[in-house]
Short mmCIF file of C-alpha atoms and ligand atoms in Angstrom, two decimals:
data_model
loop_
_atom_site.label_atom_id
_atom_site.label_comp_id
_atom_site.label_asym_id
_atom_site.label_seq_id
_atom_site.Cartn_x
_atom_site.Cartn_y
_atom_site.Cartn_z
CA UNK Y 1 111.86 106.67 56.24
CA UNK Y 2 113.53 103.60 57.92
CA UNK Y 3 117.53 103.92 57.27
CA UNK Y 4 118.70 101.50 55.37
CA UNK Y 5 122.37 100.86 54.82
CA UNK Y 6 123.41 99.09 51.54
CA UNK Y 7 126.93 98.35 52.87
CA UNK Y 8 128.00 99.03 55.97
CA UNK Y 9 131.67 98.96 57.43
CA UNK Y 10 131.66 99.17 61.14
CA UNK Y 11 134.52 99.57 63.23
CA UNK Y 12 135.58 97.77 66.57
CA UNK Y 13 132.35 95.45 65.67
CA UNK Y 14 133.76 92.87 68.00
CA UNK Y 15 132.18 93.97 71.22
CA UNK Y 16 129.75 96.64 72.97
CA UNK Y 17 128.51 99.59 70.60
CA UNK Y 18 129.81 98.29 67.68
CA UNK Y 19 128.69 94.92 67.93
CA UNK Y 20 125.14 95.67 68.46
CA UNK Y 21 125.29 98.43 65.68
CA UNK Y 22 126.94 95.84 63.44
CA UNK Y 23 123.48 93.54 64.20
CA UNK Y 24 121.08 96.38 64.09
CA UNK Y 25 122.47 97.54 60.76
CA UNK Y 26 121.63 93.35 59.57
CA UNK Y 27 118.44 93.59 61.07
CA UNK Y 28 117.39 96.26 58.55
CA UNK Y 29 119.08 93.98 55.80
CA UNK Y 30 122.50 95.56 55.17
CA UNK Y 31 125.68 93.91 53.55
CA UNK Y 32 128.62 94.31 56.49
CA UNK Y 33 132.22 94.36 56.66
CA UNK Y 34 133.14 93.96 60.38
CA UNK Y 35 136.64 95.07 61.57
CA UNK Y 36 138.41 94.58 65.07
CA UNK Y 37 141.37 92.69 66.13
CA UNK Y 38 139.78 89.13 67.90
CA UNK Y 39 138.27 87.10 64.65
CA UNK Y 40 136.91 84.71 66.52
CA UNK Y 41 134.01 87.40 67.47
CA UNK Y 42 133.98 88.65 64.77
CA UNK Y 43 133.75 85.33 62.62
CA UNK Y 44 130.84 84.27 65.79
CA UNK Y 45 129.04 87.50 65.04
CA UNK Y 46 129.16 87.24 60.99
CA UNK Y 47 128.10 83.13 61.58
CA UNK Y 48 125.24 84.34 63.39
CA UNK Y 49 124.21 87.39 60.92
CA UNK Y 50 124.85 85.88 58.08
CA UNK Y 51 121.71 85.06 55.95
CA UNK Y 52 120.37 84.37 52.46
CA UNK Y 53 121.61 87.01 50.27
CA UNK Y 54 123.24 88.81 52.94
CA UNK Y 55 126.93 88.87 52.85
CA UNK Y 56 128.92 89.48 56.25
CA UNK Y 57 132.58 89.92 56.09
CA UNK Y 58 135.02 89.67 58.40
CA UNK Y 59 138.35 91.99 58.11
CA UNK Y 60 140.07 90.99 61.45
CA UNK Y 61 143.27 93.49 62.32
CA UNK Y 62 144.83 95.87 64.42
CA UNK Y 63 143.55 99.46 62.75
CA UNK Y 64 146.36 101.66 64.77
CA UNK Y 65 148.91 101.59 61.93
CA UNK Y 66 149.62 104.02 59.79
CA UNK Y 67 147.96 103.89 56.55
CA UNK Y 68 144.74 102.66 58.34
CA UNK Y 69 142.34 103.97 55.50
CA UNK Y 70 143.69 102.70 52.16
CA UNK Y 71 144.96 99.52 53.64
CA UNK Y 72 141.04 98.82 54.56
CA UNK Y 73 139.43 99.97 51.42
CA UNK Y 74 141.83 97.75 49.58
CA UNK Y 75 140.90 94.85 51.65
CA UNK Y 76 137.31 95.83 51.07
CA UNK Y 77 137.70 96.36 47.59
CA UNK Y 78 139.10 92.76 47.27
CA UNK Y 79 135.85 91.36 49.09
CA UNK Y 80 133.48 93.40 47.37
CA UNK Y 81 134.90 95.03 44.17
CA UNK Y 82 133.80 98.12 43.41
CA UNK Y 83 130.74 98.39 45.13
CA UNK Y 84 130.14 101.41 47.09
CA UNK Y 85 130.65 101.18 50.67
CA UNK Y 86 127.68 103.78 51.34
CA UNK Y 87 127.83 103.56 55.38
CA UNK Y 88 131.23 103.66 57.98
CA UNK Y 89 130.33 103.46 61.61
CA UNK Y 90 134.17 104.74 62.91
CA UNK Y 91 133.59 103.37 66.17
CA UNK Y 92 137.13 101.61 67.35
CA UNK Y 93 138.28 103.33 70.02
CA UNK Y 94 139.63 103.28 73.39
CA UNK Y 95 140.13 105.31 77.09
CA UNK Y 96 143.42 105.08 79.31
CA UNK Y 97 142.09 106.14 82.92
CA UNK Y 98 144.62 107.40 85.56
CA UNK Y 99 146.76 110.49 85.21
CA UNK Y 100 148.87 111.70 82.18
CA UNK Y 101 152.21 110.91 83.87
CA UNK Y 102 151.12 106.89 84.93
CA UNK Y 103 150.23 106.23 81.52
CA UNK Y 104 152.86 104.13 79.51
CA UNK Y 105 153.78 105.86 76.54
CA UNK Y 106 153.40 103.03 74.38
CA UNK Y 107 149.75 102.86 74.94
CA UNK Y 108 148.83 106.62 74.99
CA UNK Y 109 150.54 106.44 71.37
CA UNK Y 110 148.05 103.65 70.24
CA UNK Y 111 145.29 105.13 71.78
CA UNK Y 112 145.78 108.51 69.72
CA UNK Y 113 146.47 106.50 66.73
CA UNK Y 114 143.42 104.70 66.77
CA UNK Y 115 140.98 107.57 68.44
CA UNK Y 116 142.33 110.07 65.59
CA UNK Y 117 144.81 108.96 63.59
CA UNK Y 118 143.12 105.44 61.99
CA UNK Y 119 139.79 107.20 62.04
CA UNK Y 120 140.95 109.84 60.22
CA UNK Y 121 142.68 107.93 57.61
CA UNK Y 122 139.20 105.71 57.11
CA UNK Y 123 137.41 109.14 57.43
CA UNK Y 124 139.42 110.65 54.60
CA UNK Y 125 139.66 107.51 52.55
CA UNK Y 126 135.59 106.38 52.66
CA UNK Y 127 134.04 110.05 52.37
CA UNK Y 128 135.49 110.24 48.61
CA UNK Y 129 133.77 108.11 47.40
CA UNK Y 130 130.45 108.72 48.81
CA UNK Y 131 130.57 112.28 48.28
CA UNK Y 132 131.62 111.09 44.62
CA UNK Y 133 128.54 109.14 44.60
CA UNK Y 134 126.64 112.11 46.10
CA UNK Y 135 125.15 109.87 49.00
CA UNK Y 136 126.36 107.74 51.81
CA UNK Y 137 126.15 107.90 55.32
CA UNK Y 138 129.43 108.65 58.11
CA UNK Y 139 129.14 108.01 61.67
CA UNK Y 140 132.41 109.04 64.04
CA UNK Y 141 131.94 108.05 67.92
CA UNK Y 142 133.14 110.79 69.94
CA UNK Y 143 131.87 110.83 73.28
CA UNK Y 144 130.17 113.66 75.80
CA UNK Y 145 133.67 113.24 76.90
CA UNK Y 146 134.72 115.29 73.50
CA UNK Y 147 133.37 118.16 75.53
CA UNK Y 148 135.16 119.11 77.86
CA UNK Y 149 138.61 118.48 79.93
CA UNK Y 150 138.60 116.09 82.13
CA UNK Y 151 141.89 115.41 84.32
CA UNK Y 152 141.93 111.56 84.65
CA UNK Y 153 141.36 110.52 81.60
CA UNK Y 154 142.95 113.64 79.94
CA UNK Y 155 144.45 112.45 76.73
CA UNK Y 156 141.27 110.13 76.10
CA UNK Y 157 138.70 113.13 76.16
CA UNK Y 158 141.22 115.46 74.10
CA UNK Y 159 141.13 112.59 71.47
CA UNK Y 160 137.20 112.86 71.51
CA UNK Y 161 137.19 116.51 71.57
CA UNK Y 162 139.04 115.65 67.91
CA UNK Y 163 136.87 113.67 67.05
CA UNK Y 164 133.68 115.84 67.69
CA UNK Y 165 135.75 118.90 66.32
CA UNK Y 166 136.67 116.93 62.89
CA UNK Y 167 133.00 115.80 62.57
CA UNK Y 168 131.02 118.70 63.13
CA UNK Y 169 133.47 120.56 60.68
CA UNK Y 170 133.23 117.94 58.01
CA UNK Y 171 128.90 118.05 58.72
CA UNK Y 172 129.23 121.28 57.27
CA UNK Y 173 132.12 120.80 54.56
CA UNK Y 174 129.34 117.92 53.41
CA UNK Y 175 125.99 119.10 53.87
CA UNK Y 176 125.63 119.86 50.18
CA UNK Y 177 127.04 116.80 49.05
CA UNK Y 178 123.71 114.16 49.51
CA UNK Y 179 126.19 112.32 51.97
CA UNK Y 180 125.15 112.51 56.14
CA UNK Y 181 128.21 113.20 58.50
CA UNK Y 182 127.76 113.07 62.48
CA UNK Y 183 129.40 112.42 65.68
CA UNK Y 184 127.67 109.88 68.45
CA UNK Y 185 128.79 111.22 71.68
CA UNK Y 186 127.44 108.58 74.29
CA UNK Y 187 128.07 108.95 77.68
CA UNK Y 188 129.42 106.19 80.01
CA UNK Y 189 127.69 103.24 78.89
CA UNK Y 190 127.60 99.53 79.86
CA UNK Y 191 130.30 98.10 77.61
CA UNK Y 192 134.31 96.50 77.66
CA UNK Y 193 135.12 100.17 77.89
CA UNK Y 194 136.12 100.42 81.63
CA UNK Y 195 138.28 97.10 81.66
CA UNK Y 196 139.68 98.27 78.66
CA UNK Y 197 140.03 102.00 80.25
CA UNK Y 198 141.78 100.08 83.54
CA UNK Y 199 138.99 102.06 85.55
CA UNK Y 200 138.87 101.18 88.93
CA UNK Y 201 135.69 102.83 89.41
CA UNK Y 202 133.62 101.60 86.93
CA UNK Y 203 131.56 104.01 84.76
CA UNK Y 204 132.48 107.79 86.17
CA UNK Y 205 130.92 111.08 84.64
CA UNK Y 206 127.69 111.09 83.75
CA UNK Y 207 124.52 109.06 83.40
CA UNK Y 208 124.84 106.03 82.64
CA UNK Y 209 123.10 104.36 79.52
CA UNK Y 210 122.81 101.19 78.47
CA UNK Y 211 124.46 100.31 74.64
CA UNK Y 212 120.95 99.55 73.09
CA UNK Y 213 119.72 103.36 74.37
CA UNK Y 214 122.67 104.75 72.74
CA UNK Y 215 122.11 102.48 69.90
CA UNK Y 216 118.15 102.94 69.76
CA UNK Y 217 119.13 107.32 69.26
CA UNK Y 218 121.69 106.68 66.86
CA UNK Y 219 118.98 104.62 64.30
CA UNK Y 220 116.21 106.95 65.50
CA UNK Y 221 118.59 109.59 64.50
CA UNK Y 222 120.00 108.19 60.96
CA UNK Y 223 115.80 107.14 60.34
CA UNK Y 224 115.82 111.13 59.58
CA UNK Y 225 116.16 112.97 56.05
CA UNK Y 226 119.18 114.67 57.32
CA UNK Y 227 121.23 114.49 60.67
CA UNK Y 228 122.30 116.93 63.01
CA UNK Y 229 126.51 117.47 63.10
CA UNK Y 230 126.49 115.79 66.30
CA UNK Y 231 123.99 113.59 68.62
CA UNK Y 232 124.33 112.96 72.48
CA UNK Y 233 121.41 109.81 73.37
CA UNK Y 234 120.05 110.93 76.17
CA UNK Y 235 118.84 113.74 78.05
CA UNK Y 236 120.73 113.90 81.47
CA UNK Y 237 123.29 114.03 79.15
CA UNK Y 238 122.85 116.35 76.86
CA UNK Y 239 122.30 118.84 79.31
CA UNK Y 240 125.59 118.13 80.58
CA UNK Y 241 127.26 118.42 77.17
CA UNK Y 242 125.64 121.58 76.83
CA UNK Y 243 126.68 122.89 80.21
CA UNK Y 244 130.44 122.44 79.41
CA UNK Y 245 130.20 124.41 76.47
CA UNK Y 246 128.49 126.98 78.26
CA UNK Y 247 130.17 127.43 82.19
CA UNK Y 248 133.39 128.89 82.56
CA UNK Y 249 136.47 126.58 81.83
CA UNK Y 250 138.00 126.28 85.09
CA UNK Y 251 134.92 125.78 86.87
CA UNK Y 252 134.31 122.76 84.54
CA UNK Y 253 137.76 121.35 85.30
CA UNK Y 254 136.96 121.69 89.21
CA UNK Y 255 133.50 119.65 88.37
CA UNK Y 256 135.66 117.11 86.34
CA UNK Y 257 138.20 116.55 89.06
CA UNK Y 258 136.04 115.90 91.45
CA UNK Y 259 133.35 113.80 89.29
CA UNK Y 260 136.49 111.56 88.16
CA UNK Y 261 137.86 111.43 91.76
CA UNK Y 262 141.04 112.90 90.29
CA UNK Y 263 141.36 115.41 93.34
N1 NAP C 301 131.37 102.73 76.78
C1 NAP C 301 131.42 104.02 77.03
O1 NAP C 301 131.19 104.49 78.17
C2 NAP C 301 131.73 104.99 75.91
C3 NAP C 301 131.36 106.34 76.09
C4 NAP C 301 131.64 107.25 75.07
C5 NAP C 301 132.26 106.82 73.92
N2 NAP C 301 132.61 105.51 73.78
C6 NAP C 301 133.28 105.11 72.53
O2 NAP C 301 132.52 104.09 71.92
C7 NAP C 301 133.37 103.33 71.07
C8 NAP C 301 133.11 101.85 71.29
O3 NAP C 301 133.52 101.50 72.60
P1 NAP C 301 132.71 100.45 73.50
O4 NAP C 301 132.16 101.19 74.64
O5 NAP C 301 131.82 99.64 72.66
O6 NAP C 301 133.93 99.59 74.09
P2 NAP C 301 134.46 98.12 73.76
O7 NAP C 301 133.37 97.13 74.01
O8 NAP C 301 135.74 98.00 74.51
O9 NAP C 301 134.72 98.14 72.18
C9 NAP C 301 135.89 98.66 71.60
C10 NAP C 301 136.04 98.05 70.22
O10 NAP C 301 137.20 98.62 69.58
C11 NAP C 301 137.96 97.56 69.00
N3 NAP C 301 139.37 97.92 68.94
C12 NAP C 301 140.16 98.32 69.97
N4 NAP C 301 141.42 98.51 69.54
C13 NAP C 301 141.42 98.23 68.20
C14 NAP C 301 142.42 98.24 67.20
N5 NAP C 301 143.69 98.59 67.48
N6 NAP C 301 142.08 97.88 65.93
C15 NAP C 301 140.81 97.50 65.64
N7 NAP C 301 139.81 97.50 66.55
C16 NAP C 301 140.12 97.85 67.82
C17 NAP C 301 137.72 96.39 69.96
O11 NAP C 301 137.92 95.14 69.31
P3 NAP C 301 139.22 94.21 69.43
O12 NAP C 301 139.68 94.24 70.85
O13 NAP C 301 138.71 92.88 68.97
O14 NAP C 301 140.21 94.81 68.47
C18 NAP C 301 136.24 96.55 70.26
O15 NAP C 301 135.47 95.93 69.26
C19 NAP C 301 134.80 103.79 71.39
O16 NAP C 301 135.23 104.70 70.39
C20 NAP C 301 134.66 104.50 72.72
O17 NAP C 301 135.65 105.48 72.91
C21 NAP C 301 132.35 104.59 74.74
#
């Protein structure tokens, strides 16, 4: 059965995964609230999917604060009343390449605010009332990063690794609840990311998919009855997610040093 989201919130819906999950979400006739910092894609993007008796809205701020979760659901609250928001795509996020010690701490402290902090807060503040409802549907980006270490981009995979850990964990806490928890863990993929990450190297670690593969999975996915805790897109992938959790920890660190030319 085709998944159909009532109302969707999505995340960071101003560029790359979000942006085309914001439009494939439309595309199977869902009410949106989009949320990222730069209105003016956002307000371009709800222009464009905006449609008779489709409502897009546009909540345009910085997420990293504290409080990230009520401050949103009051916001959407005011748009929509009390209407169930019965879908959150969590996917804001961002990477800080390089090592630990050449990262300002200013910006490692936003990134772990808005990696775990702000999608905690929204985690914490939207599952209530689905699980309430008894149905809804919670998607937290994590990454393949999530599953292992990986010196040179060290505090950026450890936030993932929360990310996965929190979701599979909640998967379970939920399963008997009629609401559908996972974590999409894409690997590097052709988005802002690695300008945003200040990679030098472009996409490092993996195979490298493009967003509408990673996209494509995650509806393939959600199109199911239930879904698994967590979903890697693509093959070459998965196998490498699985092979982290498997090898011996300090020969995946050598792997990951030398993968993200950090040795
Ligand atoms: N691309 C990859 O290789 C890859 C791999 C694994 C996981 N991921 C994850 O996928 C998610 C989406 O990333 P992407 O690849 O699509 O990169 P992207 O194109 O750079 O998108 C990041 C989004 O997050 C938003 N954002 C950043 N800081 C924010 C803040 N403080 N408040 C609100 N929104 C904020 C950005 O919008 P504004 O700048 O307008 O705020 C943008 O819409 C992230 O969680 C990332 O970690 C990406």
């Amino acid at each position: 059965m085709p998944f159909r989201p009532s109302l969707a919130l999505v995340t960071g819906a101003s560029s790359g995964l979000g942006e085309l999950i914001a439009r494939r979400f439309a595309q199977r006739g869902a009410d949106l609230v989009l949320v990222a910092r730069r209105e003016d894609r956002l307000r371009a993007l709800a222009d464009e999917l905006a449609a008779p008796g489709r409502q897009v809205h546009v909540l345009a701020r910085d997420i990293a604060v504290p409080g990230a979760g009520p401050a949103l659901a009051a916001a959407v609250g005011e748009l929509v009343g009390d209407r169930l928001v019965d879908t959150v795509v969590n996917n804001a996020g961002f990477g800080l390449y390089g090592p630990l010690l050449a990262q300002h701490p200013g910006r490692l402290e936003q990134m772990l605010s808005l990696n775990v902090t702000a999608l905690t807060s929204i985690t914490r503040t939207f599952l209530e009332p689905m699980v309430a409802a008894g149905r809804g549907t919670l998607v937290n980006v994590a990454s393949t990063g999530g599953f292992q270490p990986a010196p040179g981009l060290a505090a950026y995979v450890a936030s993932k690794a929360y990310v996965l850990h929190l979701t599979e964990a909640l998967w379970q806490e939920t399963r008997r609840s009629g609401v559908r928890v996972t974590a999409l863990c894409p690997g590097p993929t052709e988005t802002a990311f690695f300008d945003a990450a200040g990679s030098e190297h472009g996409p490092l670690g993996g195979n490298v998919t493009t967003p509408e593969q990673v996209v494509g999975a995650l509806l393939r996915t959600l199109d199911g009855r239930t879904v698994p805790p967590y979903l890697v897109p693509d093959l070459p992938n998965r196998v490498q997610s699985v092979a982290a959790r498997l090898l011996p920890r300090r020969l995946t660190l050598e792997v990951a040093a030398r993968v993200m030319k950090q040795r």
